[in-house]
Amino acid sequence: MWGELAARLDLGAGAIVGAPVVRRRLSDLKGCFADAAGYEAALALGDPLVYTVSSVGAGNGSGDLHYGLGVLYPGRVGDEYFMTKGHLHSRREAAEVYIGLRGEGRMLLEDEATGESRLEPLGEGRVVYVPGHAAHRTINTGDVPLVYIGVYPADAGHDYGAIADRNFRMVVVRREGRAMMVERDGLNVH
Ligand code: PAN
Ligand code: ZN
């Protein structure tokens, strides 16, 4: 027997109605920003909400899909835009589709094997395919919340450990008013 198949997005509230919500604050993003001093300075001023994810998993069989609605708020630590923690899927071959609903941002992808990095536009009317074996992180480069849906295999799992240990090789910063990707090593943080 099927359970609930339909859901309603409350884009104003930034949630899937009735779905559990995970909230990530700046203090949950330790180690994500290249500018460690800037991060501590920002935290000393407060601990803003950076993003929320409400998720729906209607089935857990092989072949089932889960999805989540992400709302990533605008903000920066120094030159670095607010971002998600980022992860690989525990089942590495599991891919994902991101569908942008509102706002303006980027998806940072990094191939675990080769280190190849890509920065793809994610925002209203944009779709990004995240291949298997790709670490992925969402970045809000705009002035309003970035709202998107991610759809992934039910058995993908989230592996945050690998990224927490070594972080992404690339960092997305605001330079002359626009977003660009630069190497973390060699980034001069003032
Ligand atoms: C997304 C992410 C969401 C939050 O639903 O979970 O963008 O990012 P973190 O999980 O890295 O905190 C997804 O990619 N699911 O697999
Ligand atoms: Zn994912």
PDB file of C-alpha atoms and ligand atoms in Angstrom:
ATOM      1  CA  MET A   1       0.000   0.000   0.000  1.00  0.00           C
ATOM      2  CA  TRP A   2       1.307   3.426  -0.947  1.00  0.00           C
ATOM      3  CA  GLY A   3       1.750   6.077   1.716  1.00  0.00           C
ATOM      4  CA  GLU A   4       1.551   9.821   1.096  1.00  0.00           C
ATOM      5  CA  LEU A   5       2.649  10.621  -2.469  1.00  0.00           C
ATOM      6  CA  ALA A   6       1.884  14.325  -2.744  1.00  0.00           C
ATOM      7  CA  ALA A   7       3.486  17.226  -0.916  1.00  0.00           C
ATOM      8  CA  ARG A   8       3.054  20.981  -0.848  1.00  0.00           C
ATOM      9  CA  LEU A   9       5.910  23.453  -0.966  1.00  0.00           C
ATOM     10  CA  ASP A  10       5.427  26.551   1.139  1.00  0.00           C
ATOM     11  CA  LEU A  11       8.003  28.734  -0.592  1.00  0.00           C
ATOM     12  CA  GLY A  12       7.187  31.685   1.669  1.00  0.00           C
ATOM     13  CA  ALA A  13       8.038  29.636   4.740  1.00  0.00           C
ATOM     14  CA  GLY A  14      10.814  27.814   2.858  1.00  0.00           C
ATOM     15  CA  ALA A  15       9.603  24.351   3.794  1.00  0.00           C
ATOM     16  CA  ILE A  16       7.794  21.267   2.572  1.00  0.00           C
ATOM     17  CA  VAL A  17       4.590  21.300   4.589  1.00  0.00           C
ATOM     18  CA  GLY A  18       4.729  18.681   7.349  1.00  0.00           C
ATOM     19  CA  ALA A  19       8.272  17.497   6.557  1.00  0.00           C
ATOM     20  CA  PRO A  20      11.074  17.416   9.150  1.00  0.00           C
ATOM     21  CA  VAL A  21      13.500  20.354   8.928  1.00  0.00           C
ATOM     22  CA  VAL A  22      17.238  20.480   9.628  1.00  0.00           C
ATOM     23  CA  ARG A  23      18.613  23.937  10.493  1.00  0.00           C
ATOM     24  CA  ARG A  24      22.264  24.839  10.049  1.00  0.00           C
ATOM     25  CA  ARG A  25      23.696  27.910  11.726  1.00  0.00           C
ATOM     26  CA  LEU A  26      27.049  29.569  11.162  1.00  0.00           C
ATOM     27  CA  SER A  27      28.440  27.658  14.160  1.00  0.00           C
ATOM     28  CA  ASP A  28      27.644  24.383  12.333  1.00  0.00           C
ATOM     29  CA  LEU A  29      29.943  25.391   9.446  1.00  0.00           C
ATOM     30  CA  LYS A  30      33.267  25.314  11.286  1.00  0.00           C
ATOM     31  CA  GLY A  31      36.092  24.547   8.883  1.00  0.00           C
ATOM     32  CA  CYS A  32      34.082  25.354   5.732  1.00  0.00           C
ATOM     33  CA  PHE A  33      35.337  28.909   5.208  1.00  0.00           C
ATOM     34  CA  ALA A  34      38.924  29.486   4.103  1.00  0.00           C
ATOM     35  CA  ASP A  35      39.032  32.696   6.148  1.00  0.00           C
ATOM     36  CA  ALA A  36      39.177  31.130   9.629  1.00  0.00           C
ATOM     37  CA  ALA A  37      39.769  34.464  11.370  1.00  0.00           C
ATOM     38  CA  GLY A  38      36.865  36.043   9.489  1.00  0.00           C
ATOM     39  CA  TYR A  39      34.696  33.103  10.521  1.00  0.00           C
ATOM     40  CA  GLU A  40      35.524  33.544  14.211  1.00  0.00           C
ATOM     41  CA  ALA A  41      34.932  37.299  13.928  1.00  0.00           C
ATOM     42  CA  ALA A  42      31.530  36.731  12.312  1.00  0.00           C
ATOM     43  CA  LEU A  43      30.580  34.208  15.007  1.00  0.00           C
ATOM     44  CA  ALA A  44      31.518  36.694  17.725  1.00  0.00           C
ATOM     45  CA  LEU A  45      28.780  38.972  16.351  1.00  0.00           C
ATOM     46  CA  GLY A  46      26.096  36.278  16.362  1.00  0.00           C
ATOM     47  CA  ASP A  47      25.159  32.882  15.042  1.00  0.00           C
ATOM     48  CA  PRO A  48      22.831  33.439  12.074  1.00  0.00           C
ATOM     49  CA  LEU A  49      20.767  30.737  10.446  1.00  0.00           C
ATOM     50  CA  VAL A  50      22.591  29.880   7.188  1.00  0.00           C
ATOM     51  CA  TYR A  51      20.311  27.232   5.682  1.00  0.00           C
ATOM     52  CA  THR A  52      17.463  24.823   6.252  1.00  0.00           C
ATOM     53  CA  VAL A  53      16.609  21.561   4.538  1.00  0.00           C
ATOM     54  CA  SER A  54      13.241  19.860   4.787  1.00  0.00           C
ATOM     55  CA  SER A  55      13.225  16.329   3.449  1.00  0.00           C
ATOM     56  CA  VAL A  56      10.751  13.759   2.262  1.00  0.00           C
ATOM     57  CA  GLY A  57      11.464  10.061   1.973  1.00  0.00           C
ATOM     58  CA  ALA A  58       8.308   8.273   0.938  1.00  0.00           C
ATOM     59  CA  GLY A  59       9.946   4.901   0.338  1.00  0.00           C
ATOM     60  CA  ASN A  60      13.209   3.222   1.272  1.00  0.00           C
ATOM     61  CA  GLY A  61      13.434   0.383  -1.198  1.00  0.00           C
ATOM     62  CA  SER A  62      16.155   0.053  -3.804  1.00  0.00           C
ATOM     63  CA  GLY A  63      14.978   2.272  -6.663  1.00  0.00           C
ATOM     64  CA  ASP A  64      13.146   4.696  -4.378  1.00  0.00           C
ATOM     65  CA  LEU A  65      13.920   8.406  -4.378  1.00  0.00           C
ATOM     66  CA  HIS A  66      14.132  11.002  -1.621  1.00  0.00           C
ATOM     67  CA  TYR A  67      14.037  14.740  -2.031  1.00  0.00           C
ATOM     68  CA  GLY A  68      14.739  17.814   0.008  1.00  0.00           C
ATOM     69  CA  LEU A  69      13.946  21.516  -0.219  1.00  0.00           C
ATOM     70  CA  GLY A  70      16.942  23.682   0.631  1.00  0.00           C
ATOM     71  CA  VAL A  71      16.777  27.354   1.588  1.00  0.00           C
ATOM     72  CA  LEU A  72      20.202  28.988   1.746  1.00  0.00           C
ATOM     73  CA  TYR A  73      20.201  32.523   3.092  1.00  0.00           C
ATOM     74  CA  PRO A  74      22.302  35.345   1.612  1.00  0.00           C
ATOM     75  CA  GLY A  75      25.384  36.436   3.502  1.00  0.00           C
ATOM     76  CA  ARG A  76      29.148  36.353   3.525  1.00  0.00           C
ATOM     77  CA  VAL A  77      32.144  35.687   5.732  1.00  0.00           C
ATOM     78  CA  GLY A  78      34.695  38.109   4.369  1.00  0.00           C
ATOM     79  CA  ASP A  79      34.682  37.494   0.600  1.00  0.00           C
ATOM     80  CA  GLU A  80      33.157  34.012   0.867  1.00  0.00           C
ATOM     81  CA  TYR A  81      29.450  33.578   0.294  1.00  0.00           C
ATOM     82  CA  PHE A  82      27.229  31.591   2.640  1.00  0.00           C
ATOM     83  CA  MET A  83      27.358  27.929   1.636  1.00  0.00           C
ATOM     84  CA  THR A  84      26.187  24.480   2.677  1.00  0.00           C
ATOM     85  CA  LYS A  85      28.523  22.075   4.465  1.00  0.00           C
ATOM     86  CA  GLY A  86      28.779  19.959   1.342  1.00  0.00           C
ATOM     87  CA  HIS A  87      29.076  16.207   1.131  1.00  0.00           C
ATOM     88  CA  LEU A  88      29.661  13.101  -0.931  1.00  0.00           C
ATOM     89  CA  HIS A  89      27.034  10.406  -0.993  1.00  0.00           C
ATOM     90  CA  SER A  90      27.883   7.410   1.171  1.00  0.00           C
ATOM     91  CA  ARG A  91      27.029   5.256  -1.821  1.00  0.00           C
ATOM     92  CA  ARG A  92      29.444   7.079  -4.063  1.00  0.00           C
ATOM     93  CA  GLU A  93      27.828   6.251  -7.408  1.00  0.00           C
ATOM     94  CA  ALA A  94      24.530   7.872  -6.351  1.00  0.00           C
ATOM     95  CA  ALA A  95      23.810  10.954  -8.478  1.00  0.00           C
ATOM     96  CA  GLU A  96      21.403  13.808  -7.715  1.00  0.00           C
ATOM     97  CA  VAL A  97      19.363  16.415  -9.590  1.00  0.00           C
ATOM     98  CA  TYR A  98      19.162  19.958  -8.222  1.00  0.00           C
ATOM     99  CA  ILE A  99      16.286  22.145  -9.401  1.00  0.00           C
ATOM    100  CA  GLY A 100      16.528  25.862  -8.649  1.00  0.00           C
ATOM    101  CA  LEU A 101      13.268  27.566  -7.658  1.00  0.00           C
ATOM    102  CA  ARG A 102      14.260  30.995  -6.367  1.00  0.00           C
ATOM    103  CA  GLY A 103      17.288  33.183  -5.973  1.00  0.00           C
ATOM    104  CA  GLU A 104      20.740  33.075  -7.471  1.00  0.00           C
ATOM    105  CA  GLY A 105      23.649  30.841  -6.621  1.00  0.00           C
ATOM    106  CA  ARG A 106      26.166  28.270  -7.678  1.00  0.00           C
ATOM    107  CA  MET A 107      26.818  24.603  -7.198  1.00  0.00           C
ATOM    108  CA  LEU A 108      30.436  23.675  -6.512  1.00  0.00           C
ATOM    109  CA  LEU A 109      31.295  20.164  -7.656  1.00  0.00           C
ATOM    110  CA  GLU A 110      34.511  18.247  -7.101  1.00  0.00           C
ATOM    111  CA  ASP A 111      35.298  14.817  -8.474  1.00  0.00           C
ATOM    112  CA  GLU A 112      36.604  12.716  -5.615  1.00  0.00           C
ATOM    113  CA  ALA A 113      39.034  10.759  -7.802  1.00  0.00           C
ATOM    114  CA  THR A 114      40.496  13.469 -10.044  1.00  0.00           C
ATOM    115  CA  GLY A 115      39.857  16.652  -8.049  1.00  0.00           C
ATOM    116  CA  GLU A 116      38.248  18.221 -11.138  1.00  0.00           C
ATOM    117  CA  SER A 117      36.163  21.154  -9.950  1.00  0.00           C
ATOM    118  CA  ARG A 118      33.194  22.812 -11.609  1.00  0.00           C
ATOM    119  CA  LEU A 119      31.101  25.797 -10.705  1.00  0.00           C
ATOM    120  CA  GLU A 120      27.612  25.621 -12.192  1.00  0.00           C
ATOM    121  CA  PRO A 121      24.806  28.180 -11.977  1.00  0.00           C
ATOM    122  CA  LEU A 122      21.987  27.215  -9.646  1.00  0.00           C
ATOM    123  CA  GLY A 123      19.004  29.510  -9.191  1.00  0.00           C
ATOM    124  CA  GLU A 124      15.533  30.165 -10.451  1.00  0.00           C
ATOM    125  CA  GLY A 125      15.039  28.218 -13.678  1.00  0.00           C
ATOM    126  CA  ARG A 126      18.359  26.360 -13.422  1.00  0.00           C
ATOM    127  CA  VAL A 127      18.932  22.639 -13.094  1.00  0.00           C
ATOM    128  CA  VAL A 128      22.244  20.994 -12.174  1.00  0.00           C
ATOM    129  CA  TYR A 129      23.019  17.313 -12.506  1.00  0.00           C
ATOM    130  CA  VAL A 130      25.384  16.080  -9.798  1.00  0.00           C
ATOM    131  CA  PRO A 131      27.185  12.969 -11.052  1.00  0.00           C
ATOM    132  CA  GLY A 132      28.154  10.141  -8.740  1.00  0.00           C
ATOM    133  CA  HIS A 133      31.491  10.472  -6.923  1.00  0.00           C
ATOM    134  CA  ALA A 134      31.099  14.270  -6.893  1.00  0.00           C
ATOM    135  CA  ALA A 135      31.328  16.252  -3.670  1.00  0.00           C
ATOM    136  CA  HIS A 136      28.712  18.994  -3.882  1.00  0.00           C
ATOM    137  CA  ARG A 137      28.146  22.270  -2.059  1.00  0.00           C
ATOM    138  CA  THR A 138      25.547  24.976  -2.679  1.00  0.00           C
ATOM    139  CA  ILE A 139      26.492  28.667  -2.550  1.00  0.00           C
ATOM    140  CA  ASN A 140      24.219  31.715  -2.404  1.00  0.00           C
ATOM    141  CA  THR A 141      25.761  34.487  -4.519  1.00  0.00           C
ATOM    142  CA  GLY A 142      22.677  36.720  -4.474  1.00  0.00           C
ATOM    143  CA  ASP A 143      20.798  38.985  -2.100  1.00  0.00           C
ATOM    144  CA  VAL A 144      17.734  36.819  -1.458  1.00  0.00           C
ATOM    145  CA  PRO A 145      17.334  33.240  -0.206  1.00  0.00           C
ATOM    146  CA  LEU A 146      18.400  30.576  -2.707  1.00  0.00           C
ATOM    147  CA  VAL A 147      15.658  27.939  -2.826  1.00  0.00           C
ATOM    148  CA  TYR A 148      16.137  24.593  -4.546  1.00  0.00           C
ATOM    149  CA  ILE A 149      15.083  20.968  -4.527  1.00  0.00           C
ATOM    150  CA  GLY A 150      17.513  18.065  -4.594  1.00  0.00           C
ATOM    151  CA  VAL A 151      16.310  14.603  -5.675  1.00  0.00           C
ATOM    152  CA  TYR A 152      18.530  11.625  -4.887  1.00  0.00           C
ATOM    153  CA  PRO A 153      18.369   7.847  -4.499  1.00  0.00           C
ATOM    154  CA  ALA A 154      16.850   6.809  -1.163  1.00  0.00           C
ATOM    155  CA  ASP A 155      19.971   4.809  -0.335  1.00  0.00           C
ATOM    156  CA  ALA A 156      22.482   7.557  -1.306  1.00  0.00           C
ATOM    157  CA  GLY A 157      23.349   8.510   2.284  1.00  0.00           C
ATOM    158  CA  HIS A 158      25.299  11.632   3.287  1.00  0.00           C
ATOM    159  CA  ASP A 159      29.029  11.428   3.973  1.00  0.00           C
ATOM    160  CA  TYR A 160      30.156  14.703   5.556  1.00  0.00           C
ATOM    161  CA  GLY A 161      33.364  13.294   7.030  1.00  0.00           C
ATOM    162  CA  ALA A 162      35.527  13.236   3.899  1.00  0.00           C
ATOM    163  CA  ILE A 163      34.775  16.885   3.121  1.00  0.00           C
ATOM    164  CA  ALA A 164      35.116  17.959   6.753  1.00  0.00           C
ATOM    165  CA  ASP A 165      38.627  16.424   6.791  1.00  0.00           C
ATOM    166  CA  ARG A 166      40.068  17.903   3.611  1.00  0.00           C
ATOM    167  CA  ASN A 167      37.483  20.464   2.429  1.00  0.00           C
ATOM    168  CA  PHE A 168      36.864  21.452  -1.203  1.00  0.00           C
ATOM    169  CA  ARG A 169      39.946  22.470  -3.176  1.00  0.00           C
ATOM    170  CA  MET A 170      38.174  25.505  -4.559  1.00  0.00           C
ATOM    171  CA  VAL A 171      36.601  28.449  -2.791  1.00  0.00           C
ATOM    172  CA  VAL A 172      33.932  30.761  -4.217  1.00  0.00           C
ATOM    173  CA  VAL A 173      34.551  34.414  -3.436  1.00  0.00           C
ATOM    174  CA  ARG A 174      33.126  37.757  -4.411  1.00  0.00           C
ATOM    175  CA  ARG A 175      35.630  39.736  -6.488  1.00  0.00           C
ATOM    176  CA  GLU A 176      34.700  43.057  -8.075  1.00  0.00           C
ATOM    177  CA  GLY A 177      31.061  42.352  -7.415  1.00  0.00           C
ATOM    178  CA  ARG A 178      30.922  38.931  -9.011  1.00  0.00           C
ATOM    179  CA  ALA A 179      31.322  35.320  -7.920  1.00  0.00           C
ATOM    180  CA  MET A 180      34.473  33.499  -8.887  1.00  0.00           C
ATOM    181  CA  MET A 181      36.141  30.225  -8.054  1.00  0.00           C
ATOM    182  CA  VAL A 182      39.729  30.348  -6.759  1.00  0.00           C
ATOM    183  CA  GLU A 183      42.093  27.757  -5.296  1.00  0.00           C
ATOM    184  CA  ARG A 184      41.952  27.418  -1.518  1.00  0.00           C
ATOM    185  CA  ASP A 185      45.741  26.939  -1.415  1.00  0.00           C
ATOM    186  CA  GLY A 186      47.247  30.246  -2.320  1.00  0.00           C
ATOM    187  CA  LEU A 187      44.152  32.211  -1.398  1.00  0.00           C
ATOM    188  CA  ASN A 188      45.361  35.354   0.326  1.00  0.00           C
ATOM    189  CA  VAL A 189      42.957  36.030   3.135  1.00  0.00           C
ATOM    190  CA  HIS A 190      43.274  39.504   4.624  1.00  0.00           C
TER     191      HIS A 190
HETATM  192  C1  PAN B   1      20.865  18.296  -0.492  1.00  0.00           C
HETATM  193  C2  PAN B   1      21.681  18.822   0.691  1.00  0.00           C
HETATM  194  C3  PAN B   1      21.364  20.244   1.092  1.00  0.00           C
HETATM  195  C4  PAN B   1      22.171  20.706   2.326  1.00  0.00           C
HETATM  196  O1  PAN B   1      19.544  18.027  -0.126  1.00  0.00           O
HETATM  197  O2  PAN B   1      21.539  17.935   1.771  1.00  0.00           O
HETATM  198  O3  PAN B   1      21.693  21.103   0.029  1.00  0.00           O
HETATM  199  O4  PAN B   1      23.538  20.519   2.151  1.00  0.00           O
HETATM  200  P1  PAN B   1      24.391  19.601   3.127  1.00  0.00           P
HETATM  201  O5  PAN B   1      23.685  18.274   3.210  1.00  0.00           O
HETATM  202  O6  PAN B   1      25.732  19.504   2.500  1.00  0.00           O
HETATM  203  O7  PAN B   1      24.405  20.262   4.478  1.00  0.00           O
HETATM  204  C5  PAN B   1      21.601  17.060  -1.007  1.00  0.00           C
HETATM  205  O8  PAN B   1      22.579  17.189  -1.681  1.00  0.00           O
HETATM  206  N1  PAN B   1      21.172  15.848  -0.636  1.00  0.00           N
HETATM  207  O9  PAN B   1      21.811  14.732  -1.026  1.00  0.00           O
HETATM  208 ZN    ZN B   2      23.593  15.243  -2.041  1.00  0.00          ZN
END
